[in-house]
Short mmCIF file of C-alpha atoms in Angstrom, two decimals:
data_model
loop_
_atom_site.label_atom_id
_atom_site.label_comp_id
_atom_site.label_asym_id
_atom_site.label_seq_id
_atom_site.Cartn_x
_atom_site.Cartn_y
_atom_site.Cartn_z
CA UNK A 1 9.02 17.08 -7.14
CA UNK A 2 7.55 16.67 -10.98
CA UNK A 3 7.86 19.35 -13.21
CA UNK A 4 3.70 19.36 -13.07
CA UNK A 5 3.97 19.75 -9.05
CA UNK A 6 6.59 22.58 -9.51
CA UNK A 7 3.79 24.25 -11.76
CA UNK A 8 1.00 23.51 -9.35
CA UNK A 9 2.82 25.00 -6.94
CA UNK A 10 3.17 28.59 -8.54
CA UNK A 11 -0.06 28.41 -10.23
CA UNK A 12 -2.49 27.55 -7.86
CA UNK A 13 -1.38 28.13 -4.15
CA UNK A 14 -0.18 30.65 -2.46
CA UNK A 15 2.22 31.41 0.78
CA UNK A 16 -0.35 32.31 3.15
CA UNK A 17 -0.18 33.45 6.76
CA UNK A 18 0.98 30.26 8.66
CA UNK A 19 0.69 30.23 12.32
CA UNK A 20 -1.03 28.29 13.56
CA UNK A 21 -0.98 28.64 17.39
CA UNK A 22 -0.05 26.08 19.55
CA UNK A 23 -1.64 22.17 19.17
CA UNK A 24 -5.01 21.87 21.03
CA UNK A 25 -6.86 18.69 20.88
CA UNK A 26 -9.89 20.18 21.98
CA UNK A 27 -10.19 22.07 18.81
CA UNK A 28 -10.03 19.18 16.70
CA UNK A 29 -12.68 18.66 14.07
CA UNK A 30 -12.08 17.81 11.04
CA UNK A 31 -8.81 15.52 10.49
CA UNK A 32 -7.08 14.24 6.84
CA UNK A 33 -4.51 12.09 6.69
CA UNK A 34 -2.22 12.50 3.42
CA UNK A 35 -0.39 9.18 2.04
CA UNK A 36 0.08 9.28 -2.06
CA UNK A 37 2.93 6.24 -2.46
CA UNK A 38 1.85 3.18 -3.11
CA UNK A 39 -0.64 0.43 -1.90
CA UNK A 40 1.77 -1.56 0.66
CA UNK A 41 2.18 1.89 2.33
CA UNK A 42 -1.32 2.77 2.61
CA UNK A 43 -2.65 -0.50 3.72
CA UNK A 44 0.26 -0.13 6.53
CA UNK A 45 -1.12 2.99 7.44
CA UNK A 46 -4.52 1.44 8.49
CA UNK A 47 -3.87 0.94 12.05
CA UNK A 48 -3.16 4.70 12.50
CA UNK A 49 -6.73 5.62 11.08
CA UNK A 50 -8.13 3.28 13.45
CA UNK A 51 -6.23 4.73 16.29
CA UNK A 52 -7.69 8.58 15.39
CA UNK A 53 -10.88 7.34 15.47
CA UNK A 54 -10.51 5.89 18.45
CA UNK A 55 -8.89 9.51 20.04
CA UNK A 56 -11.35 11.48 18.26
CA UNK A 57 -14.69 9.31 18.25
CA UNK A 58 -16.63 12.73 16.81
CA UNK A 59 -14.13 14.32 14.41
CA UNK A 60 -15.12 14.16 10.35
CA UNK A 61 -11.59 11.58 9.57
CA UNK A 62 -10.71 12.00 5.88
CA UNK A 63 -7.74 10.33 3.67
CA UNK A 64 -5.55 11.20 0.46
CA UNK A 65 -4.35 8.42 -2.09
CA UNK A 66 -3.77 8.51 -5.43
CA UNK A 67 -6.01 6.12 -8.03
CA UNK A 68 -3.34 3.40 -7.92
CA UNK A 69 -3.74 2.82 -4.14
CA UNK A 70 -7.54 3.59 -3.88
CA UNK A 71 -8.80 0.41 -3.02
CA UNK A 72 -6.18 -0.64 -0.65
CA UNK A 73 -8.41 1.76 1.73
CA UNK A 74 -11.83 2.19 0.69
CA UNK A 75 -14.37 1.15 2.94
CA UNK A 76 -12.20 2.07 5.92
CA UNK A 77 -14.47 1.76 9.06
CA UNK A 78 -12.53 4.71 10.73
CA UNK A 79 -12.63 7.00 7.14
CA UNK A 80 -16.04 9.15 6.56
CA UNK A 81 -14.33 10.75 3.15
CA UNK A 82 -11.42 9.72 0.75
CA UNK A 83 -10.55 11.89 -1.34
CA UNK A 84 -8.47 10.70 -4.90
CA UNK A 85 -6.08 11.92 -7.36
CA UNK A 86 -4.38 10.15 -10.47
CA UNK A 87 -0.60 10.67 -10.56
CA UNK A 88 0.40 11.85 -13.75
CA UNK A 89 3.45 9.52 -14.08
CA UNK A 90 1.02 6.87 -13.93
CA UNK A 91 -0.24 8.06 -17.52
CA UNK A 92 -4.05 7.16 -16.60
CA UNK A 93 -4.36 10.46 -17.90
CA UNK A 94 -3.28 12.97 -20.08
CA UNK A 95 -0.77 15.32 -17.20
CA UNK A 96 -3.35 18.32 -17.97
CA UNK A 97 -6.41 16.51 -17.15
CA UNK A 98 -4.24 14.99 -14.43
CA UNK A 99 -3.58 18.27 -13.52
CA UNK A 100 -7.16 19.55 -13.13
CA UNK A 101 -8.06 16.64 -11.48
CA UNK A 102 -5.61 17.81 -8.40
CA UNK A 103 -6.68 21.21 -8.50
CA UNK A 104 -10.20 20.39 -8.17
CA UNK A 105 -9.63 17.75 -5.38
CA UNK A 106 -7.76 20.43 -3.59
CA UNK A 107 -10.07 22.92 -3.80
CA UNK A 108 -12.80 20.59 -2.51
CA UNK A 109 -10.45 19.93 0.27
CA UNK A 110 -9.71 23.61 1.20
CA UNK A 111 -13.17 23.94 1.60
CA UNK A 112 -13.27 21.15 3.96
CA UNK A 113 -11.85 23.36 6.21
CA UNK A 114 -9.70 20.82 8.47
CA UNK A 115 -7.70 21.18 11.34
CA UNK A 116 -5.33 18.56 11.88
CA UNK A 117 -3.16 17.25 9.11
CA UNK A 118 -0.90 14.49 8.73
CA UNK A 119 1.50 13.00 6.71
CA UNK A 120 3.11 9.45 7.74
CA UNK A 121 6.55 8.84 5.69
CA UNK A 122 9.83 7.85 6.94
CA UNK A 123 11.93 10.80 5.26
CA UNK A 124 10.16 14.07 3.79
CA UNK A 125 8.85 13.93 0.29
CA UNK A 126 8.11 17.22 -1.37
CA UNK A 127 5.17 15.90 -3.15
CA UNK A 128 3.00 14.76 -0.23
CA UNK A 129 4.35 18.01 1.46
CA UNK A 130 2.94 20.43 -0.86
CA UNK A 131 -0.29 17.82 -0.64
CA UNK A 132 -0.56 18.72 2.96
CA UNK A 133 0.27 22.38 2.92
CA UNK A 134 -2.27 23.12 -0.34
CA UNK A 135 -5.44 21.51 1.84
CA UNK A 136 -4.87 24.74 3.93
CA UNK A 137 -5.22 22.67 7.31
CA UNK A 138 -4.28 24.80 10.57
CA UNK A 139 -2.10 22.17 12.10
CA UNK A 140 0.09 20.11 9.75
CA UNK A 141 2.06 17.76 10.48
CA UNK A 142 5.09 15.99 8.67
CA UNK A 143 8.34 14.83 8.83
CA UNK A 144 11.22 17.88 8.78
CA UNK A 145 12.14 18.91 5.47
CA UNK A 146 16.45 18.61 4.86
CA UNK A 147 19.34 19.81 2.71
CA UNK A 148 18.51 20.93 0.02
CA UNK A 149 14.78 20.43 0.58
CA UNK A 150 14.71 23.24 3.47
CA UNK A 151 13.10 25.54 1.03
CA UNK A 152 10.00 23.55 1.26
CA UNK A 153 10.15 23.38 5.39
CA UNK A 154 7.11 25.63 5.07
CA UNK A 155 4.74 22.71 3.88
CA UNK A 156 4.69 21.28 7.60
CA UNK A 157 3.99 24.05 9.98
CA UNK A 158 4.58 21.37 12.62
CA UNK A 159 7.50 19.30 11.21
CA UNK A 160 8.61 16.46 13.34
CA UNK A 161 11.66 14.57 13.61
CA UNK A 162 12.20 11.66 11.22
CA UNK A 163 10.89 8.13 12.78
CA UNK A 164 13.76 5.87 13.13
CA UNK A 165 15.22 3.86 10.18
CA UNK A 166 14.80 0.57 11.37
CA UNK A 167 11.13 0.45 12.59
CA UNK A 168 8.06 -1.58 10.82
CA UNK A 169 6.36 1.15 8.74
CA UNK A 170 3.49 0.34 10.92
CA UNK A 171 5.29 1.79 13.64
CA UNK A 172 6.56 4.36 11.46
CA UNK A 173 2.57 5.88 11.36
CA UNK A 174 2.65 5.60 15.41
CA UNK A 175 6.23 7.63 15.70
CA UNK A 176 4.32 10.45 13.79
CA UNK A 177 0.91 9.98 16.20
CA UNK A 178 3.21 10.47 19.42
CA UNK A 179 3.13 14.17 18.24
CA UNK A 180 -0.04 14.33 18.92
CA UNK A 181 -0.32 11.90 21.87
CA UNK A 182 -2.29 9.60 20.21
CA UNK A 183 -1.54 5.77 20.73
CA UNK A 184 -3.52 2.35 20.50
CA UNK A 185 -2.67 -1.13 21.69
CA UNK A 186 -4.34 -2.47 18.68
CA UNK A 187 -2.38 -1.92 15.76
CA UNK A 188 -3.92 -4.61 13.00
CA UNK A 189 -4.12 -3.96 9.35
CA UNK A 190 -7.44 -3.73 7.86
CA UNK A 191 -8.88 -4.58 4.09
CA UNK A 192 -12.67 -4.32 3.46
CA UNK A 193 -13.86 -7.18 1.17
CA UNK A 194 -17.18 -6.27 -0.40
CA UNK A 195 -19.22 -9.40 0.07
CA UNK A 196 -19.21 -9.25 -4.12
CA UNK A 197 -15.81 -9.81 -4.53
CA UNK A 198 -15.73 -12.21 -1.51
CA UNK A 199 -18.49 -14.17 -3.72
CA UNK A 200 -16.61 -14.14 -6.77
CA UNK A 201 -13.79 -16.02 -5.53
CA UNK A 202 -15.82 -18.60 -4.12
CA UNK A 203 -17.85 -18.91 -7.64
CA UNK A 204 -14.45 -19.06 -9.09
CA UNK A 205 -13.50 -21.99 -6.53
CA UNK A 206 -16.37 -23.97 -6.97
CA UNK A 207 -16.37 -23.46 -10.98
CA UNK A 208 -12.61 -25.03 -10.75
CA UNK A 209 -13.92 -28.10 -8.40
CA UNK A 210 -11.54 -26.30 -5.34
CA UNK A 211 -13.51 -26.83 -1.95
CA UNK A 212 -13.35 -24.13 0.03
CA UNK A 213 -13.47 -26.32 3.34
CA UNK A 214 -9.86 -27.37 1.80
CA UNK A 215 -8.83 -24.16 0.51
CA UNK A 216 -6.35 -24.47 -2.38
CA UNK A 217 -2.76 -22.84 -2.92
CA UNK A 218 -2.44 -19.35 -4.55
CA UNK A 219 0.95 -18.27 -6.49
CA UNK A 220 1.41 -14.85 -7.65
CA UNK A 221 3.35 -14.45 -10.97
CA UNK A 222 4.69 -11.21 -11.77
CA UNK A 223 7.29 -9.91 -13.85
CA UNK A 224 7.67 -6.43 -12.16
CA UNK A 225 8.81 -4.64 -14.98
CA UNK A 226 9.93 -1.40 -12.89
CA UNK A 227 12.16 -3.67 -10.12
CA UNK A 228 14.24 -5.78 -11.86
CA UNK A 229 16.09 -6.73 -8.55
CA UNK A 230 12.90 -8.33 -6.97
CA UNK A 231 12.41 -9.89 -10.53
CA UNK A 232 12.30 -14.30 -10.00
CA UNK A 233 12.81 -16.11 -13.33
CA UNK A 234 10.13 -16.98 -15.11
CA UNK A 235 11.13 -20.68 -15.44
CA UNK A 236 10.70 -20.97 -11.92
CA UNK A 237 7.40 -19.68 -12.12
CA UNK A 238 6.56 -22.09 -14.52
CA UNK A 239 8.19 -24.99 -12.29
CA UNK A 240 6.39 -24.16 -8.94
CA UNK A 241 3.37 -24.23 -10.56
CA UNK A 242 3.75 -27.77 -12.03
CA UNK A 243 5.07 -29.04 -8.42
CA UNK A 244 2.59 -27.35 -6.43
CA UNK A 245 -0.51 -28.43 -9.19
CA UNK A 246 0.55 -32.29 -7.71
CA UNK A 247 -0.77 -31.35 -4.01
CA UNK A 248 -3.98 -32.17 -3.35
CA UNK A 249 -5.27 -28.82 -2.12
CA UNK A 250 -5.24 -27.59 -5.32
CA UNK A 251 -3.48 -24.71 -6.98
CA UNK A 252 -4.53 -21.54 -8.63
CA UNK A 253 -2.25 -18.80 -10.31
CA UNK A 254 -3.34 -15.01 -10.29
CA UNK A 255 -1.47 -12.35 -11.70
CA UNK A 256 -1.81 -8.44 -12.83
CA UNK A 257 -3.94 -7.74 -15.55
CA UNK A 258 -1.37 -5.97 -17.77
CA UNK A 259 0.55 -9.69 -18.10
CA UNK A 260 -2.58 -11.39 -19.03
CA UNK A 261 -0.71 -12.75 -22.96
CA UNK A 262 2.49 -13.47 -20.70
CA UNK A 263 1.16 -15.59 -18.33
CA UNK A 264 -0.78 -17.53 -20.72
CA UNK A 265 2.46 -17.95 -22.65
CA UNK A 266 3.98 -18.92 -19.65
CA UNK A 267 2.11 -21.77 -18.47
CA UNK A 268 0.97 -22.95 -22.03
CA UNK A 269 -0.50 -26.51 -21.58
CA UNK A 270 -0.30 -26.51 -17.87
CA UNK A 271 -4.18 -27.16 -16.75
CA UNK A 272 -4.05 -24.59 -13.81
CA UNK A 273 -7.13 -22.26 -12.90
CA UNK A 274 -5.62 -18.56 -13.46
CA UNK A 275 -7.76 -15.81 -11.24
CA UNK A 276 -7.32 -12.40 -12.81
CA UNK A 277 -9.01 -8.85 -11.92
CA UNK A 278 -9.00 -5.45 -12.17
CA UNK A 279 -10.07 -5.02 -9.17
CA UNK A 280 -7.80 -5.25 -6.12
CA UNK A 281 -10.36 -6.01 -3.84
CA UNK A 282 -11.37 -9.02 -6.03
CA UNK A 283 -7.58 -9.96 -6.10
CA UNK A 284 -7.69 -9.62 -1.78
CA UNK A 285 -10.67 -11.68 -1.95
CA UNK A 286 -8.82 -14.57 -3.69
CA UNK A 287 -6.21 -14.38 -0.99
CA UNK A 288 -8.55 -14.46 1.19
CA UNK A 289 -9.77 -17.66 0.40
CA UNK A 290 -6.74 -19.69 -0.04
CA UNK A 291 -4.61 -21.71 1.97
CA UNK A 292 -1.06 -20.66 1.30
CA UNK A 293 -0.45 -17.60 -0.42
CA UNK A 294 3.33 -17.43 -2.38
CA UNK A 295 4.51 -14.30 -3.99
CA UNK A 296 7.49 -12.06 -4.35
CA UNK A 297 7.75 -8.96 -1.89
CA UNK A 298 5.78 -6.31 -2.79
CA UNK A 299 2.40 -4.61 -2.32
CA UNK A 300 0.44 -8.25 -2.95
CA UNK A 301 2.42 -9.75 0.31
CA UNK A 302 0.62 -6.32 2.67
CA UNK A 303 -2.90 -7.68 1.19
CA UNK A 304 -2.14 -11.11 2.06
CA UNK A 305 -1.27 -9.91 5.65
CA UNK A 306 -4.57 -7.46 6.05
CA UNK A 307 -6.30 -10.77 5.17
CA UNK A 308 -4.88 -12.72 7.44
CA UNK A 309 -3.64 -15.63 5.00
CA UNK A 310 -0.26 -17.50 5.43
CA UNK A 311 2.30 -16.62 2.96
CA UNK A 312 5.70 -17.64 1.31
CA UNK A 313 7.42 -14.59 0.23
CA UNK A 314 10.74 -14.52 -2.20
CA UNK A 315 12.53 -11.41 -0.27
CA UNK A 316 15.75 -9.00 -2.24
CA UNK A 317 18.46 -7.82 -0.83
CA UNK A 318 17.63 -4.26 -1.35
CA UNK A 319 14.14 -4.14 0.91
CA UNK A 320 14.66 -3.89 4.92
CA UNK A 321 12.35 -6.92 6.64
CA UNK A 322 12.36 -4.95 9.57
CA UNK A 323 10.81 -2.20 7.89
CA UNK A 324 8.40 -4.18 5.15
CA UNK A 325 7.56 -7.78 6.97
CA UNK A 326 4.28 -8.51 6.22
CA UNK A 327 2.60 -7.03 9.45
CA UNK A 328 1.49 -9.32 12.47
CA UNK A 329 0.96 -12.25 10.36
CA UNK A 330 2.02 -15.55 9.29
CA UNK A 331 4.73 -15.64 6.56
CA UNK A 332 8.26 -17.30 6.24
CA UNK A 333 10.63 -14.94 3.90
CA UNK A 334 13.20 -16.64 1.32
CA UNK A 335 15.58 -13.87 1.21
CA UNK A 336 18.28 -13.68 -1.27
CA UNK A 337 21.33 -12.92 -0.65
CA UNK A 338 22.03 -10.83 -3.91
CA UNK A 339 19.63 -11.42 -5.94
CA UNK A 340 16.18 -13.00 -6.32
CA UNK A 341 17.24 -15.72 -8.62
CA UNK A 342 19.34 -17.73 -5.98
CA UNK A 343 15.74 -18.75 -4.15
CA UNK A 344 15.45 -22.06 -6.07
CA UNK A 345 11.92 -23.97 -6.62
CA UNK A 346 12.82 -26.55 -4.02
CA UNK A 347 13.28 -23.78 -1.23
CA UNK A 348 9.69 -22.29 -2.41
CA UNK A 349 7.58 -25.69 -2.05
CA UNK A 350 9.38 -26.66 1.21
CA UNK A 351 8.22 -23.41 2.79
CA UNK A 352 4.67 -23.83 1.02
CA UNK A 353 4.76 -27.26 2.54
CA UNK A 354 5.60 -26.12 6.37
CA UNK A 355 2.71 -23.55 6.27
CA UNK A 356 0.11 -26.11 5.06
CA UNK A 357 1.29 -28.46 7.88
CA UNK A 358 1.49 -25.78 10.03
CA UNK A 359 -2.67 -24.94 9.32
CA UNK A 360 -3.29 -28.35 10.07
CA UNK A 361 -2.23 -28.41 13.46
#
């Protein structure tokens, strides 16, 4: 927990009378849903919000993210409210206006008055705790505070045993919903596309001479600067990009905004289109439209999977496929087995190559 949430914490809320009576269903109104990591995580808790709504046609279903994962999940056909917070480690902000931001967003959400509470994570994390306890919701539930973290048991008035370690996050949602009894045989990822950012890309397309009844190949570039071990030399980037520019679908490069001056260093006097946004649904639009989608694991590879587009992913060591495949779709992982830099060019356009023959069929 920051030093900012430890502050929050004996600031703002208070220890109030916490029992809540036994579970009822019935009573259900109002429900929020609490998930402030990052965007691969939210977008793999879609299926669960679709499975509420489909237990609780009637009830008012609201969501927590912070900014950075905001439009992994807005326009959410089960969601009638999201509510949205900056982390202050993500320096949008100064941590006071940060700050103020929460406390207003919570006291909205107090207000709110809802009944059921949940928080889908694998282990418990203090911060999306105290998140769950400070909406004031009757019924919360979370996973079961440990160790050292006892002291903040309190948070979930109905903790719940940890979902198993080596389950699809996905499923991970579902272990907390069996609390609850809720269930659904339909368990698919959703993105809304805004038809804007759906007609960007093709004006994009069509501006680079790319067809989009032969969609072309999309690479990701990134340098992720805070996960050196998923990190795949640049030079490699580089050297896809001039094998894969030879195919005639066509190729186009996207990349985060932030690395705009890199990448154009990068491929200086290679004459590839580059797609860039600020907007991730723009970015899921792009995917979207392409072919064969090749990236390094990550939060661009749970996009790619909402969307429903084929995909090449360079895997590490350190991240669990079981946990983080790409989620009922069609992707073939090149998984190192130390580090990133062993998955060679030639291993990359061979697996490009199998999808694209594999769309033909």
């Amino acid at each position: 927990m920051s030093v900012l949430s430890r502050l929050f914490n004996i600031i703002i809320l208070h220890r109030f009378n916490d029992d809540p009576g036994p579970y009822d269903a019935s009573k259900v109104r109002k429900i929020l849903v609490v998930r402030n990591d990052n965007i691969g995580d939210v977008i793999c808790t879609t299926p669960m919000l679709d499975a509420l709504r489909e237990a609780f046609p009637q009830a008012h279903i609201a969501a927590v993210v912070c900014t950075l994962a905001e439009e992994a999940i807005t326009g959410h056909r089960a969601l009638d409210k999201l509510w949205v917070y900056p982390k202050a480690k993500h320096k949008q902000y100064g941590a006071w206006q940060s700050l103020r931001m929460l406390q207003k967003m919570l006291s909205d959400i107090r207000r709110e008055g809802y009944d059921l509470v949940l928080a889908p994570r694998s282990s418990f994390s203090s911060s999306q705790a105290w998140l769950a306890y400070a909406s004031g919701g009757r019924w919360r539930y979370g996973p079961r505070a440990k160790g050292k973290k006892e002291r903040w048991a309190f948070y979930y008035n109905m903790g719940v045993d940890w979902p198993p370690s080596n389950i699809h996050e996905v499923q991970r949602c579902f272990d907390l919903l069996r609390h609850i009894n809720v269930d659904s045989a339909d368990k698919s990822l959703y993105l809304n596309v805004p038809k804007e950012s759906a007609d960007k890309a093709a004006a994009f397309l069509k501006k680079h001479g790319l067809k989009p009844g032969s969609p072309p190949i999309l690479v990701n570039v990134t340098r992720w600067q805070y996960s050196a071990f998923r990190r795949w030399p640049e030079e490699r980037y580089r050297q896809l990009v001039e094998r894969l520019m030879k195919r005639p679908e066509g190729l186009v490069v996207t990349h985060a905004p932030a690395d705009r001056e890199w990448i154009s260093g990068l491929l200086a006097g290679l004459d590839v289109p580059v797609f860039w946004s600020r907007s991730l649904k723009d970015f899921a639009a792009m995917i979207k439209s392409v072919s064969v989608f090749a990236t390094v694991e990550g939060g661009p590879m749970h996009i790619a999977a909402a969307v429903h587009t084929p995909q090449v992913v360079i895997w590490s060591k350190r991240t669990p496929l079981d946990v983080w495949t790409p989620w009922n779709a069609p992707f073939l992982p090149l998984k190192a087995e130390e580090k990133v830099e062993e998955i060679q060019v030639d291993a990359v356009v061979k697996a490009v190559e199998k999808l694209l023959a594999e769309r033909e069929v």
